Amino acid sequence: MRRLHAATLLAAPLLALSLTAAARAEAPVFDPEAVRAHVTFLADDLLEGREGGSRGYDIAANYVASQYLGMGLQPVNGSYFQNLTLRMAKLDGTPALTLRFGGQELRIDDTAQVLIRPSLAEQQVALDAPLVFAGYGLDHPELGLKDYAGLDVKGKIVVVLSGYPKGMNSEQGAHLNAEKALMAMKRGAVGMITVPTLQETKRLAWDRRKAQAGSSAKGWVGTDGKAFVRASGIRAGATLNPETAAKLFAAAGKPLDTILAEADVAGKRPKGFALRASGRIEVASTWTDKPSANVVAMLPGSDPALADEVVVMTAHLDHIGDHGTAEDKIANGALDNASGVATMLEVAKALVKDKTNGKDAPRRPILFAAVTAEEGGLIGSDYLARNPVTGTGKPVAVVNFDMPVLLYRFTDVIAFGAEASTLGPIVAESAAKAGIKLSPDPLPEEGLFTRSDHYRFVQQGVPSVFLMTGFEGPGEKAFKDFLATHYHKPSDDLKLPIDWQAGAKFAEVNYHIIRGIADATEQPRWYAGNLFGKEFAPTAPKAPRP
């Protein structure tokens, strides 16, 4: 469909507001019905689930751009759209994993036993190599993680356990789990087979894992026509059902149930060994490239000395499209993530009102970004983080809005990333202003820290935070019921008993966070010794822990 073009947008008046003196003095008031209005549009069947690269997503993108225009936000580089190309890779035929051990050959192509994703880098892959078990596959000596010690995995396929050791800090564990393929590649491995642990199997049963795996992979395409793949040296990967993997381990004289039982004990990490086996992963892929866009706008800051220090707000605009049944085919994504986009827009509106006040304008500039293809692997945010639109400015902090579960009057929030940097005290003060408590991560097994868009900015060295509605009072039951019953299903729609007042409260908390960051004397800094600061911003000045 046709997008709104910059010339069309700029031809309209940027702001048509007449504020009285009394209005200028007002503190922001967040309107539940305004949140409802945004979600009502974005979660409508007309948008067909807003899958990145689809017509429905483009309609949503135009809607957000029109909201930016209406509230007086500036386009970036002459446009409200950062255009990119998405690559969708689908399986061409049935992929297979062949295991050779103990004198036998076992070919597996049944999704009840193995899941193999299509490739974004090679349309035909036939990878044949020896197999080596590498425990959890974690290689970070500074944290005492040396799963590759004594192992030769060069040119081989590593077999690793999913997740991370029980008892590890959830944010660190989630990060390290997301980096496994890169760690394996740096050791010279060319493929990876993952075996779910007992803990991971409880969290995500095989049938659910199979349903979520689907048959497609997504990435963004560079100017060279190649899809960006972070661990490009890992040519193929597979997830192997533990029941099938047990045969492989038994042939090596190492019972898998013993290894999994050891991994289920806090602090235990099974050691690696050569499996006396080889494997062959065969997968053919077809590619479709489609245009999509991140929807971006800028609110200039009031302090010229801080003009190059940009605070970024992100929320993913996409959802999973048509993934339903004959009765209801559209996954509308009302809470995931129309609610996040809606609250971001309401925070933006409040900040614009501050800007027009003159006396109370944010000191630092603020970039708003409704990003594409989060559901495909944080793709739009990765593209934005690697291809900044801020000119000479640089992102100094990211606040992300993703799936606030607005089904109850929450009284606490979880602030992922807050403990890693000087954003922490700002978040704590902001929550207190809104009458909200901070709580620790109640779902460490979900690895939520690495599963949303702020993480792509963390990987570029930018301190980041995102809030989740908490588990106090009715929160735990409502949140877990949503995950079990409605998450990534057509029932995540406007029939849910959404509490729009909770949406207004969520916007209020995040408004205080953004203002706190934008007005702070110093830009946010990683705490000294923090894993993310050391790994992704090694030369940046660090702050001492409070």
XYZ file of C-alpha atoms in Angstrom:
546
model
C 0.000 0.000 0.000
C 1.019 3.631 -0.360
C 2.683 5.187 2.680
C 2.355 8.800 3.722
C 5.279 10.613 2.124
C 7.385 13.242 3.842
C 6.284 15.977 1.441
C 2.626 15.233 2.168
C 3.224 15.199 5.895
C 5.310 18.343 5.976
C 2.760 20.250 3.930
C 0.283 20.045 6.817
C 0.592 22.300 9.876
C 2.930 20.720 12.416
C 0.955 21.798 15.458
C -2.402 23.458 15.863
C -2.747 23.973 19.598
C -3.737 27.028 21.544
C -2.705 26.672 25.164
C -3.972 28.923 27.921
C -1.714 30.010 30.747
C -3.537 27.592 33.041
C -3.007 24.710 30.614
C 0.710 25.479 30.443
C 0.997 25.046 34.172
C -0.780 21.679 34.274
C 1.085 18.472 35.022
C 0.526 15.695 32.479
C -2.752 13.859 32.856
C -2.970 10.557 31.013
C -6.340 9.742 29.502
C -7.407 6.068 29.602
C -9.698 6.635 26.627
C -6.798 7.924 24.529
C -4.911 4.666 25.199
C -8.059 2.769 24.294
C -8.458 4.674 21.027
C -4.963 3.742 19.819
C -5.346 0.062 20.750
C -8.792 -0.088 19.171
C -7.374 0.969 15.827
C -4.121 -0.996 15.929
C -5.790 -4.248 17.039
C -8.594 -4.109 14.476
C -9.051 -7.003 12.039
C -8.448 -4.515 9.204
C -4.736 -4.622 10.045
C -4.613 -8.430 9.710
C -2.260 -8.928 12.647
C 0.321 -6.288 11.583
C 2.996 -8.750 10.457
C 6.172 -6.933 9.438
C 6.293 -6.471 5.659
C 2.512 -6.800 5.259
C -0.194 -4.392 4.114
C -1.661 -4.422 7.614
C 1.665 -3.357 9.106
C 1.902 -0.494 6.615
C -1.543 0.730 7.666
C -0.358 0.688 11.287
C 2.822 2.542 10.296
C 0.801 5.259 8.576
C -1.372 5.571 11.664
C 1.622 6.107 13.938
C 3.157 8.609 11.511
C -0.111 10.557 11.462
C -0.089 10.624 15.262
C 3.480 11.988 15.248
C 2.416 14.644 12.782
C -0.673 15.593 14.741
C 1.246 16.123 17.970
C 3.993 18.161 16.287
C 6.934 15.777 16.355
C 9.603 16.342 13.715
C 10.349 13.844 10.934
C 13.889 12.462 10.910
C 16.012 13.103 7.820
C 12.897 14.404 6.092
C 10.685 11.401 6.796
C 8.773 9.593 9.497
C 9.934 6.279 8.012
C 13.268 4.500 8.238
C 12.923 2.096 5.344
C 14.508 -1.346 5.385
C 14.197 -4.660 3.607
C 13.039 -7.749 5.470
C 14.012 -11.212 4.299
C 11.605 -14.048 5.013
C 13.187 -17.504 4.734
C 10.884 -20.525 4.517
C 11.625 -24.210 4.375
C 11.748 -25.697 0.892
C 10.816 -29.318 1.446
C 11.510 -31.241 4.638
C 14.812 -30.641 6.443
C 16.578 -33.557 8.078
C 19.160 -34.374 10.719
C 21.158 -37.561 10.264
C 23.012 -38.924 13.295
C 25.759 -41.561 12.985
C 26.818 -43.319 16.177
C 27.591 -46.821 17.410
C 27.710 -48.205 13.909
C 24.199 -47.061 13.033
C 22.736 -44.188 11.040
C 19.567 -42.469 12.203
C 17.858 -40.045 9.807
C 15.337 -37.740 11.518
C 12.920 -35.497 9.651
C 9.889 -35.673 11.946
C 9.078 -32.479 13.855
C 8.110 -34.656 16.809
C 11.856 -35.315 17.159
C 13.753 -32.415 15.604
C 13.134 -28.774 14.681
C 15.286 -27.185 11.970
C 14.891 -23.561 10.919
C 15.426 -22.250 7.386
C 18.606 -20.323 6.622
C 18.849 -16.608 5.851
C 22.390 -16.943 4.504
C 22.384 -20.083 2.314
C 19.517 -21.462 0.269
C 21.008 -24.962 0.229
C 22.837 -26.289 3.286
C 24.284 -29.773 3.688
C 26.510 -29.640 6.744
C 28.321 -32.833 7.761
C 30.670 -32.775 10.765
C 31.678 -34.562 13.991
C 29.616 -33.864 17.119
C 30.960 -32.512 20.406
C 28.918 -31.951 23.575
C 29.757 -28.557 25.138
C 27.531 -28.459 28.221
C 25.526 -25.241 28.200
C 27.818 -23.888 25.493
C 28.768 -20.854 27.579
C 32.209 -19.338 27.114
C 32.794 -16.429 29.493
C 35.865 -17.056 31.689
C 35.373 -13.809 33.658
C 32.135 -15.296 34.993
C 33.700 -18.696 35.555
C 31.961 -20.152 32.492
C 34.419 -22.322 30.564
C 32.259 -24.917 28.837
C 34.694 -25.165 25.907
C 37.745 -25.828 28.090
C 39.641 -28.833 26.727
C 37.296 -29.244 23.742
C 38.259 -29.050 20.081
C 35.178 -27.866 18.195
C 36.793 -26.348 15.121
C 34.865 -27.423 12.031
C 32.428 -29.393 14.198
C 28.802 -29.310 15.260
C 28.403 -28.527 18.956
C 25.593 -30.080 20.979
C 24.524 -27.834 23.860
C 21.886 -27.705 26.557
C 19.288 -24.959 26.265
C 19.088 -22.080 28.706
C 21.657 -21.330 31.377
C 22.690 -22.761 34.764
C 19.997 -22.763 37.415
C 20.453 -19.965 39.941
C 22.263 -17.563 37.586
C 21.149 -13.931 37.463
C 18.271 -13.941 34.973
C 19.422 -10.930 32.928
C 22.975 -12.254 32.607
C 21.723 -15.754 31.905
C 19.299 -14.611 29.231
C 22.056 -12.584 27.571
C 24.550 -15.440 27.592
C 21.936 -17.844 26.265
C 21.285 -15.467 23.358
C 25.040 -15.334 22.601
C 25.628 -19.111 22.406
C 25.851 -19.312 18.644
C 28.372 -16.463 18.578
C 30.456 -18.131 21.298
C 30.437 -21.396 19.349
C 31.416 -19.622 16.135
C 34.350 -17.899 17.821
C 35.586 -21.339 18.884
C 35.409 -22.502 15.268
C 32.171 -24.502 15.341
C 30.107 -24.595 12.139
C 26.796 -25.922 13.467
C 24.775 -26.224 16.669
C 22.269 -28.727 18.033
C 20.316 -27.711 21.136
C 18.800 -30.144 23.638
C 16.159 -28.703 26.031
C 16.878 -29.094 29.751
C 14.273 -30.273 32.273
C 13.692 -26.670 33.305
C 13.228 -25.557 29.706
C 10.887 -28.478 28.983
C 8.694 -27.464 31.916
C 8.625 -23.893 30.663
C 7.962 -24.814 27.036
C 6.684 -28.292 26.205
C 7.770 -29.798 22.889
C 4.353 -29.318 21.255
C 4.414 -25.612 22.109
C 8.021 -25.350 20.989
C 7.064 -26.943 17.680
C 4.140 -24.550 17.212
C 6.282 -21.492 17.979
C 9.150 -22.595 15.741
C 6.951 -22.351 12.654
C 8.523 -22.625 9.249
C 10.058 -19.188 8.703
C 12.994 -17.073 9.782
C 13.447 -13.329 9.295
C 16.282 -10.860 9.035
C 17.185 -7.511 7.517
C 19.051 -7.172 4.235
C 22.102 -4.961 3.858
C 23.138 -2.880 0.854
C 25.153 -5.872 -0.370
C 21.948 -7.882 -0.774
C 22.876 -10.239 2.046
C 20.841 -10.793 5.183
C 22.591 -9.760 8.373
C 23.358 -12.817 10.513
C 25.278 -12.154 13.717
C 26.753 -15.655 14.054
C 27.284 -16.136 10.333
C 29.787 -18.955 10.815
C 27.113 -21.251 12.284
C 25.756 -22.569 9.013
C 22.910 -24.660 10.415
C 21.190 -25.428 13.686
C 18.609 -27.794 15.109
C 16.704 -28.445 18.329
C 16.598 -32.116 19.261
C 13.911 -33.715 21.392
C 15.569 -35.089 24.589
C 14.016 -38.529 23.976
C 15.812 -38.759 20.640
C 18.986 -37.109 21.936
C 19.185 -39.797 24.654
C 20.141 -42.378 21.996
C 23.071 -40.231 20.898
C 24.381 -39.787 24.438
C 23.880 -43.455 25.323
C 26.174 -44.464 22.466
C 28.890 -42.285 24.048
C 28.391 -43.993 27.405
C 26.975 -40.813 28.965
C 23.268 -41.178 29.874
C 21.421 -38.000 29.015
C 19.038 -38.315 31.955
C 22.036 -38.126 34.307
C 23.301 -35.003 32.533
C 19.870 -33.359 32.626
C 19.437 -34.208 36.305
C 22.798 -32.594 37.064
C 21.809 -29.494 35.067
C 18.614 -29.239 37.113
C 20.611 -28.544 40.287
C 21.404 -24.902 41.057
C 25.018 -24.080 40.315
C 25.759 -27.332 38.465
C 27.174 -27.308 34.938
C 27.693 -30.582 33.049
C 31.103 -30.889 31.427
C 31.597 -31.374 27.724
C 33.057 -34.327 25.842
C 33.405 -35.722 22.323
C 30.286 -37.685 21.409
C 31.954 -40.327 19.197
C 29.381 -39.438 16.575
C 28.831 -37.269 13.550
C 25.826 -35.444 12.181
C 24.512 -34.100 8.924
C 22.039 -31.211 8.778
C 20.263 -30.735 5.453
C 17.977 -27.779 4.902
C 16.771 -25.947 1.793
C 15.261 -22.470 2.022
C 13.341 -20.096 -0.210
C 13.602 -16.347 0.305
C 11.159 -13.481 -0.071
C 12.320 -9.897 0.402
C 9.753 -7.275 1.416
C 9.985 -3.589 2.292
C 9.023 -2.413 5.752
C 9.835 0.563 7.942
C 10.523 1.735 11.437
C 8.340 4.758 12.209
C 10.513 7.478 13.753
C 10.122 11.055 14.961
C 12.140 13.522 17.006
C 11.359 15.946 19.801
C 14.258 18.429 20.012
C 15.701 19.135 23.433
C 15.787 22.528 25.092
C 19.465 22.485 26.120
C 21.869 23.080 23.182
C 24.738 21.603 25.202
C 22.903 18.249 25.276
C 21.681 18.276 21.665
C 23.826 15.262 20.734
C 22.633 13.113 23.643
C 19.475 11.405 22.387
C 17.033 9.516 24.584
C 15.261 6.788 22.593
C 11.770 5.383 23.146
C 10.925 2.129 21.349
C 7.848 -0.074 20.966
C 7.357 -2.792 18.392
C 4.465 -2.100 16.056
C 4.275 -5.535 14.453
C 2.581 -8.739 15.554
C 2.414 -12.246 14.073
C -0.272 -11.777 11.403
C -2.590 -14.598 10.346
C -1.890 -17.491 12.706
C -5.345 -18.503 13.833
C -8.043 -21.049 13.113
C -10.854 -21.063 10.585
C -13.078 -19.396 13.173
C -10.614 -16.607 14.019
C -7.582 -16.361 11.773
C -6.136 -13.036 12.850
C -3.727 -12.595 15.766
C -4.630 -8.978 16.562
C -1.978 -8.346 19.220
C -4.017 -5.976 21.390
C -1.646 -6.288 24.339
C 1.310 -7.503 22.259
C 2.060 -4.801 21.358
C -0.699 -2.358 20.448
C -0.826 -1.480 24.148
C 2.903 -0.670 24.167
C 2.634 1.549 21.093
C -0.437 3.253 22.558
C 1.259 4.108 25.828
C 4.381 5.287 24.011
C 2.250 7.635 21.912
C 0.587 9.017 25.022
C 3.968 9.616 26.661
C 5.072 11.380 23.469
C 1.971 13.559 23.581
C 2.718 14.562 27.174
C 6.333 15.362 26.317
C 5.248 17.542 23.394
C 2.964 19.395 25.781
C 5.973 19.930 28.051
C 7.960 21.219 25.087
C 5.284 23.756 24.197
C 5.286 24.992 27.803
C 8.788 26.411 27.401
C 9.482 26.409 31.132
C 9.317 22.641 31.435
C 10.748 21.250 28.205
C 12.948 18.095 28.203
C 16.626 19.069 28.076
C 17.766 16.215 25.846
C 16.238 15.375 22.449
C 13.945 12.344 22.371
C 13.619 9.911 19.466
C 10.406 7.907 19.179
C 10.554 4.640 17.233
C 7.727 2.217 16.513
C 9.781 -0.633 15.097
C 9.040 -3.447 12.684
C 9.602 -7.206 12.853
C 10.261 -7.607 16.567
C 8.387 -10.889 16.384
C 10.869 -12.168 13.799
C 13.845 -11.643 16.110
C 14.122 -7.952 17.098
C 14.881 -7.093 13.489
C 13.680 -3.510 13.133
C 15.362 -2.470 16.371
C 18.586 -4.191 15.324
C 18.537 -2.252 12.067
C 17.859 1.031 13.886
C 20.568 0.374 16.497
C 23.124 -0.391 13.775
C 21.915 2.347 11.419
C 21.114 5.291 13.711
C 18.998 8.143 12.379
C 20.255 10.645 14.930
C 22.853 12.346 12.713
C 25.705 13.645 14.855
C 23.797 12.675 17.982
C 24.095 9.342 19.717
C 21.601 7.316 21.729
C 22.462 7.581 25.416
C 19.531 5.581 26.822
C 16.609 3.480 25.623
C 13.216 3.038 27.268
C 11.240 0.223 25.676
C 7.482 -0.438 25.754
C 6.590 -4.075 25.145
C 3.382 -5.887 26.042
C 2.181 -4.196 29.201
C -0.484 -6.642 30.379
C -3.264 -4.159 31.126
C -5.745 -6.606 32.624
C -5.542 -5.386 36.228
C -4.661 -2.338 38.320
C -0.986 -3.056 38.788
C 0.731 -1.675 41.895
C 4.276 -2.789 41.037
C 6.479 -3.081 37.962
C 9.594 -5.037 37.018
C 12.278 -2.824 35.459
C 14.513 -5.007 33.317
C 17.987 -3.525 32.923
C 17.593 -1.013 35.763
C 20.208 -2.661 37.977
C 22.865 -2.471 35.268
C 23.293 1.303 35.024
C 22.532 4.681 36.519
C 19.078 4.365 34.972
C 18.218 2.397 38.119
C 17.817 5.352 40.514
C 15.845 7.280 37.871
C 13.464 4.356 37.448
C 13.069 3.968 41.219
C 12.301 7.674 41.692
C 9.890 7.648 38.749
C 7.986 4.648 40.058
C 7.667 6.337 43.442
C 6.259 9.492 41.814
C 3.563 7.364 40.218
C 2.883 5.493 43.465
C 4.259 2.227 42.078
C 6.675 -0.270 43.641
C 9.623 -1.991 41.946
C 9.801 -5.786 42.162
C 12.393 -8.389 41.109
C 11.963 -10.530 37.990
C 9.208 -13.079 38.785
C 9.816 -15.089 35.594
C 13.597 -15.577 35.355
C 13.101 -18.787 33.369
C 11.542 -16.793 30.507
C 14.739 -14.820 29.788
C 12.695 -11.703 29.104
C 15.650 -9.304 29.163
C 16.894 -10.463 25.738
C 13.483 -10.899 24.140
C 12.562 -7.313 23.397
C 13.860 -4.418 21.336
C 15.922 -2.601 23.970
C 18.370 -5.545 23.915
C 19.574 -4.617 20.413
C 20.654 -1.247 21.810
C 22.295 -2.911 24.802
C 24.354 -4.852 22.253
C 25.504 -1.485 20.891
C 26.545 -0.344 24.358
C 23.501 1.783 25.236
C 22.052 1.530 28.789
C 18.422 0.454 28.439
C 15.359 -0.417 30.463
C 11.888 -1.794 29.905
C 9.013 -2.189 32.315
C 6.665 -5.119 32.847
C 3.482 -4.865 34.874
C 4.061 -6.611 38.200
C 2.734 -9.626 40.073
C 1.400 -8.009 43.251
C -2.281 -8.535 44.106
C -4.153 -9.946 41.096
C -1.105 -9.453 38.862
C 0.453 -12.916 38.947
C -2.742 -14.775 38.069
C -3.748 -12.300 35.355
C -0.290 -12.233 33.794
C 0.219 -16.005 33.813
C -3.298 -16.607 32.521
C -2.596 -14.233 29.651
C 0.653 -16.029 28.775
C -1.000 -19.447 28.910
C -4.247 -18.570 27.144
C -3.866 -15.518 24.914
C -0.175 -14.808 24.165
C 0.456 -15.046 20.392
C -3.094 -16.228 19.814
C -6.124 -14.623 18.139
C -7.714 -14.160 21.568
C -5.230 -11.338 22.319
C -7.842 -8.917 21.043
C -10.289 -6.273 22.198
C -12.584 -8.860 23.784
C -10.137 -9.078 26.684
C -11.182 -7.194 29.837
C -8.549 -4.512 29.292
C -8.245 -1.984 32.107
C -7.629 1.281 30.300
C -6.893 3.077 33.543
C -3.930 0.710 33.938
C -2.786 1.887 30.510
C -2.857 5.488 31.690
C -0.878 4.542 34.789
C 1.708 2.673 32.680
C 2.145 5.784 30.528
C 2.541 7.920 33.649
C 5.356 5.777 35.075
C 7.241 5.774 31.781
C 6.735 9.514 31.341
C 8.523 10.161 34.629
C 11.359 7.831 33.552
C 11.827 9.621 30.232
C 11.749 13.035 31.862
C 14.203 11.890 34.499
C 16.656 10.699 31.846
C 16.175 13.697 29.563
C 16.705 16.217 32.377
C 19.510 14.492 34.305
C 22.795 16.349 34.771
C 24.780 13.388 33.426
C 23.908 10.949 30.682
C 23.301 7.357 31.879
C 26.372 5.200 32.504
C 26.880 1.500 33.038
C 27.941 0.548 36.532
C 31.582 -0.489 36.903
C 31.895 -4.256 36.650
C 28.518 -4.726 34.969
C 28.588 -7.487 32.353
C 26.820 -5.500 29.622
C 28.919 -2.390 30.100
C 32.150 -4.392 30.066
C 31.153 -6.424 27.029
C 29.455 -3.841 24.811
C 30.895 -0.494 25.980
C 34.365 -1.409 27.254
C 35.887 2.064 26.825
C 32.939 4.137 28.059
C 33.290 5.796 31.487
C 31.601 3.692 34.156
C 29.750 4.798 37.281
C 30.497 3.357 40.720
C 27.717 1.254 42.180
C 25.572 3.164 44.692
